Amino acid sequence: MSFPDRIVRTIELGHPPATVWAAVTTAEGLASWFGHHADIDLRPGGTARIAWDDGARHDLRVERVEEPTAFAFTWQIHGMPEDDPRRTYVEFTLEPAGDPAGTSTQLTVTETGFAQFPADDHAVAYPDHVTGWERELGELAAHLAAA
């Protein structure tokens, strides 16, 4: 039996790619919509940490940095043992959207790697990440709109 392995979400943001890039690749940007606190070493092989005020955290490994069009990281599925080597791969791609002045950005988030998990873990993680990306991208759009 095969499981869905990929989540893809696309959103158009009324901000230029440089603004969206800063929101998804800097500690300040990530902390404003993806968590409450963030640290990032923005280079392939670098590490990042997203943390929330309730003590929850995600440790990330930066995999790809191609400013201003692509940023990717891997992370563990929440609830898996810390020494479990399985991770999912999350990639943000940014493209100028719509207007010729370049004031909007099409942001696509793709997360892959869910098929490597056992059925019980997949049944929890996959739908959690589907709704999670919808929520998080909504928070990103709200953060950028308020800026």
XYZ file of N, CA and C in Angstrom:
441
model
N 0.844 -1.180 0.000
C 0.000 0.000 0.000
C 0.888 1.241 0.000
N 0.561 2.209 -0.838
C 1.351 3.426 -0.855
C 0.582 4.552 -0.152
N 1.339 5.505 0.342
C 0.772 6.635 1.063
C 1.078 7.913 0.301
N 0.251 8.949 0.488
C 0.614 10.247 -0.088
C 1.959 10.687 0.476
N 2.815 11.175 -0.382
C 4.163 11.549 0.028
C 4.404 13.049 -0.046
N 3.564 13.782 -0.735
C 3.867 15.176 -1.079
C 2.701 16.090 -0.707
N 3.063 17.224 -0.120
C 2.111 18.313 0.130
C 2.622 19.501 -0.675
N 1.748 20.126 -1.441
C 2.119 21.319 -2.207
C 1.075 22.394 -1.927
N 1.543 23.566 -1.517
C 0.664 24.717 -1.273
C 1.263 25.916 -1.991
N 0.432 26.663 -2.698
C 0.869 27.859 -3.408
C 0.001 29.025 -2.965
N 0.660 30.162 -2.757
C -0.046 31.366 -2.338
C 0.572 32.558 -3.059
N -0.272 33.492 -3.467
C 0.246 34.721 -4.052
C 0.220 35.797 -2.970
N 1.365 36.416 -2.783
C 1.530 37.437 -1.756
C 1.788 38.784 -2.413
N 1.140 39.815 -1.964
C 1.261 41.139 -2.557
C 2.506 41.883 -2.106
N 3.622 41.201 -2.147
C 4.913 41.780 -1.759
C 5.981 41.274 -2.719
N 7.021 42.078 -2.946
C 8.073 41.641 -3.864
C 8.843 40.438 -3.309
N 9.482 39.680 -4.196
C 10.223 38.498 -3.755
C 11.238 38.775 -2.639
N 11.914 39.905 -2.654
C 12.908 40.191 -1.611
C 12.267 40.248 -0.232
N 11.066 40.784 -0.138
C 10.357 40.866 1.141
C 9.939 39.479 1.612
N 9.403 38.680 0.693
C 8.991 37.321 1.040
C 10.214 36.483 1.398
N 11.302 36.650 0.658
C 12.548 35.932 0.952
C 12.977 36.188 2.397
N 12.975 37.439 2.816
C 13.372 37.783 4.183
C 12.440 37.140 5.209
N 11.170 37.046 4.884
C 10.203 36.451 5.812
C 10.406 34.950 5.995
N 10.937 34.263 4.979
C 11.097 32.805 5.090
C 12.531 32.366 5.364
N 13.493 33.305 5.365
C 14.896 32.881 5.523
C 15.654 33.581 6.641
N 15.034 34.511 7.343
C 15.734 35.190 8.435
C 15.107 34.799 9.763
N 15.878 34.900 10.826
C 15.362 34.579 12.156
C 14.178 35.478 12.497
N 14.324 36.770 12.236
C 13.236 37.711 12.527
C 11.986 37.365 11.717
N 12.178 37.089 10.440
C 11.044 36.745 9.595
C 10.350 35.481 10.043
N 11.098 34.418 10.273
C 10.505 33.147 10.688
C 9.782 33.269 12.025
N 10.363 34.022 12.959
C 9.748 34.189 14.277
C 8.447 34.981 14.204
N 8.255 35.722 13.142
C 7.055 36.546 13.037
C 5.828 35.773 12.558
N 6.023 34.609 11.943
C 4.865 33.870 11.437
C 4.941 32.366 11.660
N 6.124 31.819 11.820
C 6.271 30.364 11.872
C 6.491 29.843 13.284
N 6.853 30.703 14.183
C 7.068 30.355 15.582
C 7.152 31.644 16.359
N 7.589 31.561 17.588
C 7.772 32.775 18.387
C 9.235 33.190 18.449
N 10.128 32.227 18.264
C 11.567 32.487 18.318
C 12.215 31.676 17.200
N 13.295 32.210 16.636
C 13.985 31.478 15.573
C 15.454 31.865 15.538
N 16.255 30.917 15.126
C 17.672 31.119 14.828
C 17.920 30.393 13.523
N 18.798 30.949 12.694
C 19.090 30.272 11.431
C 20.498 30.623 10.960
N 21.189 29.603 10.496
C 22.478 29.742 9.826
C 22.178 29.453 8.356
N 21.961 30.517 7.588
C 21.423 30.405 6.230
C 22.504 30.026 5.227
N 22.836 28.741 5.236
C 23.763 28.175 4.257
C 23.487 26.680 4.215
N 23.702 26.045 3.068
C 23.503 24.597 3.020
C 24.348 23.913 4.093
N 23.708 23.050 4.864
C 24.359 22.384 5.982
C 24.203 23.139 7.283
N 23.714 24.373 7.222
C 23.485 25.162 8.426
C 22.299 24.618 9.204
N 22.167 25.073 10.431
C 21.060 24.636 11.270
C 20.138 25.810 11.552
N 18.934 25.465 11.919
C 17.949 26.459 12.315
C 17.095 25.848 13.406
N 16.513 26.708 14.202
C 15.585 26.256 15.249
C 14.411 27.217 15.274
N 13.230 26.632 15.258
C 11.989 27.380 15.421
C 11.432 26.943 16.772
N 11.080 27.911 17.621
C 10.560 27.575 18.954
C 9.317 28.406 19.249
N 8.485 27.858 20.096
C 7.256 28.508 20.509
C 7.316 28.786 22.008
N 6.498 29.704 22.461
C 6.500 30.085 23.868
C 6.111 28.938 24.789
N 5.395 27.943 24.281
C 4.988 26.810 25.119
C 6.090 25.767 25.285
N 7.275 26.021 24.705
C 8.401 25.097 24.833
C 8.591 24.172 23.649
N 7.627 24.101 22.754
C 7.770 23.257 21.557
C 8.855 23.852 20.658
N 9.537 22.966 19.917
C 10.566 23.446 18.996
C 10.738 22.451 17.856
N 11.273 22.977 16.760
C 11.670 22.153 15.621
C 13.093 22.539 15.260
N 13.942 21.541 15.134
C 15.305 21.755 14.666
C 15.341 21.429 13.179
N 15.930 22.329 12.404
C 15.970 22.197 10.952
C 17.409 22.102 10.474
N 17.597 21.481 9.332
C 18.895 21.489 8.651
C 18.681 22.148 7.296
N 19.387 23.245 7.057
C 19.265 23.968 5.794
C 19.876 23.108 4.693
N 19.123 22.913 3.623
C 19.564 22.060 2.522
C 19.869 22.845 1.243
N 19.141 23.931 1.012
C 19.279 24.659 -0.247
C 19.047 26.145 0.002
N 19.920 26.970 -0.550
C 19.764 28.423 -0.472
C 20.148 28.992 -1.833
N 19.155 29.474 -2.553
C 19.378 30.110 -3.855
C 18.609 31.421 -3.861
N 19.210 32.427 -3.223
C 18.537 33.721 -3.079
C 18.321 34.358 -4.438
N 17.166 34.858 -4.730
C 15.942 34.950 -3.935
C 14.847 33.987 -4.399
N 15.224 32.814 -4.928
C 14.202 31.962 -5.540
C 13.942 30.627 -4.853
N 14.869 30.104 -4.054
C 14.642 28.787 -3.462
C 15.346 28.650 -2.115
N 14.610 28.111 -1.167
C 15.123 27.838 0.169
C 14.521 26.508 0.604
N 15.351 25.613 1.148
C 14.838 24.314 1.581
C 15.523 23.874 2.859
N 14.769 23.082 3.623
C 15.312 22.494 4.846
C 14.708 21.112 5.044
N 15.326 20.342 5.921
C 14.741 19.081 6.360
C 14.462 19.212 7.850
N 13.469 18.429 8.299
C 13.133 18.403 9.717
C 12.486 17.084 10.055
N 12.512 16.767 11.341
C 11.884 15.535 11.799
C 10.387 15.737 11.944
N 9.674 14.660 11.831
C 8.244 14.677 12.089
C 8.047 14.758 13.597
N 7.192 15.667 14.021
C 6.896 15.844 15.449
C 6.426 14.524 16.053
N 6.968 14.199 17.199
C 6.577 12.982 17.885
C 7.481 11.793 17.603
N 8.335 11.875 16.597
C 9.277 10.793 16.320
C 10.440 10.906 17.305
N 11.080 9.798 17.645
C 12.227 9.862 18.549
C 13.329 10.765 17.971
N 14.008 11.513 18.839
C 15.030 12.458 18.376
C 16.145 11.796 17.580
N 16.421 10.516 17.847
C 17.504 9.850 17.126
C 17.024 9.175 15.835
N 15.744 9.348 15.496
C 15.225 8.776 14.256
C 15.789 9.585 13.087
N 16.458 8.952 12.137
C 17.087 9.697 11.042
C 16.117 10.167 9.956
N 14.894 9.675 9.955
C 13.954 10.052 8.896
C 13.513 11.499 9.067
N 13.515 12.215 7.952
C 13.137 13.621 7.943
C 12.315 13.887 6.689
N 11.523 14.935 6.733
C 10.867 15.375 5.512
C 11.633 16.584 4.968
N 11.467 16.801 3.683
C 12.162 17.874 2.961
C 11.137 18.944 2.619
N 11.400 20.177 3.028
C 10.496 21.301 2.786
C 11.209 22.304 1.894
N 10.567 22.664 0.778
C 11.172 23.620 -0.140
C 10.208 24.772 -0.412
N 10.734 25.983 -0.301
C 10.010 27.202 -0.655
C 10.566 27.681 -1.985
N 9.702 27.907 -2.965
C 10.145 28.517 -4.214
C 9.373 29.823 -4.391
N 10.093 30.844 -4.810
C 9.532 32.173 -4.969
C 9.674 32.598 -6.424
N 8.580 33.123 -6.976
C 8.585 33.626 -8.347
C 7.832 34.940 -8.375
N 8.319 35.912 -9.151
C 7.520 37.126 -9.325
C 6.160 36.728 -9.891
N 5.124 37.409 -9.434
C 3.774 37.034 -9.868
C 3.040 38.226 -10.463
N 2.213 37.904 -11.429
C 1.244 38.851 -11.950
C 1.778 40.115 -12.565
N 1.996 41.105 -11.760
C 2.270 42.445 -12.279
C 3.695 42.588 -12.805
N 3.868 43.385 -13.849
C 5.204 43.566 -14.428
C 6.155 44.339 -13.512
N 5.623 45.046 -12.529
C 6.472 45.816 -11.615
C 7.146 44.930 -10.572
N 6.740 43.662 -10.489
C 7.372 42.735 -9.548
C 7.008 42.993 -8.103
N 5.788 43.478 -7.869
C 5.393 43.769 -6.495
C 4.643 42.628 -5.829
N 4.472 41.517 -6.517
C 3.816 40.343 -5.945
C 4.705 39.118 -6.145
N 4.502 38.138 -5.268
C 5.296 36.917 -5.304
C 4.388 35.709 -5.229
N 4.650 34.737 -6.073
C 4.000 33.434 -5.935
C 4.948 32.565 -5.119
N 4.481 32.131 -3.957
C 5.268 31.285 -3.068
C 4.672 29.887 -3.084
N 5.502 28.905 -3.385
C 5.076 27.511 -3.344
C 5.884 26.790 -2.278
N 5.185 26.076 -1.412
C 5.821 25.248 -0.390
C 5.519 23.806 -0.743
N 6.572 23.006 -0.840
C 6.430 21.582 -1.127
C 7.126 20.815 -0.019
N 6.410 19.883 0.593
C 7.017 19.023 1.611
C 6.877 17.584 1.146
N 7.985 16.853 1.145
C 7.992 15.463 0.705
C 8.676 14.580 1.748
N 8.418 13.294 1.629
C 9.087 12.330 2.494
C 8.166 11.598 3.452
N 6.885 11.787 3.333
C 5.949 11.157 4.264
C 5.800 9.659 4.044
N 6.044 9.186 2.831
C 5.848 7.763 2.530
C 6.839 6.858 3.253
N 7.896 7.430 3.815
C 8.891 6.623 4.525
C 8.445 6.227 5.936
N 7.334 6.770 6.394
C 6.893 6.509 7.757
C 5.906 5.356 7.818
N 5.899 4.613 8.919
C 4.918 3.535 9.087
C 3.492 4.092 9.029
N 2.550 3.225 8.720
C 1.159 3.639 8.512
C 0.598 4.455 9.667
N 0.828 4.036 10.891
C 0.268 4.763 12.034
C 0.847 6.167 12.147
N 2.161 6.300 11.942
C 2.801 7.618 12.012
C 2.360 8.484 10.835
N 2.269 7.894 9.658
C 1.829 8.624 8.470
C 0.408 9.146 8.664
N -0.457 8.324 9.242
C -1.860 8.702 9.426
C -2.012 9.929 10.319
N -1.043 10.196 11.170
C -1.077 11.378 12.027
C -0.319 12.534 11.375
N 0.889 12.270 10.905
C 1.773 13.338 10.420
C 1.269 13.989 9.144
N 0.853 13.198 8.177
C 0.486 13.778 6.884
C -0.681 14.762 7.007
N -1.816 14.376 7.592
C -2.909 15.347 7.689
C -2.555 16.539 8.582
N -1.722 16.314 9.588
C -1.294 17.412 10.458
C -0.500 18.440 9.663
N 0.361 17.991 8.777
C 1.159 18.910 7.969
C 0.323 19.563 6.867
N -0.672 18.848 6.328
C -1.563 19.446 5.336
C -2.251 20.669 5.948
N -2.870 20.493 7.100
C -3.550 21.624 7.744
C -2.541 22.622 8.301
N -1.386 22.142 8.730
C -0.363 23.035 9.260
C 0.132 24.030 8.231
N 0.392 23.587 7.004
C 0.863 24.512 5.968
C -0.220 25.506 5.582
N -1.476 25.083 5.561
C -2.552 26.040 5.293
C -2.553 27.141 6.357
N -2.455 26.738 7.621
C -2.455 27.694 8.727
C -1.218 28.591 8.683
N -0.054 27.992 8.511
C 1.194 28.765 8.541
C 1.277 29.755 7.383
N 0.859 29.348 6.198
C 0.887 30.286 5.069
C -0.118 31.414 5.274
N -1.227 31.123 5.922
C -2.166 32.182 6.292
C -1.531 33.160 7.266
N -0.754 32.635 8.204
C -0.055 33.502 9.156
C 1.024 34.320 8.459
N 1.704 33.730 7.491
C 2.698 34.490 6.716
C 2.021 35.628 5.968
N 0.911 35.338 5.298
C 0.198 36.376 4.552
C -0.270 37.482 5.501
N -0.782 37.122 6.670
C -1.237 38.130 7.637
C -0.069 38.965 8.143
N 1.060 38.323 8.413
C 2.246 39.061 8.874
C 2.692 40.060 7.818
N 2.779 39.621 6.576
C 3.225 40.522 5.511
C 2.213 41.646 5.284
N 0.940 41.357 5.393
C -0.079 42.398 5.205
C 0.000 43.461 6.298
N 0.401 43.059 7.489
C 0.480 43.995 8.615
C 1.772 44.808 8.602
N 2.750 44.353 7.825
C 4.052 45.023 7.837
C 4.036 46.342 7.092
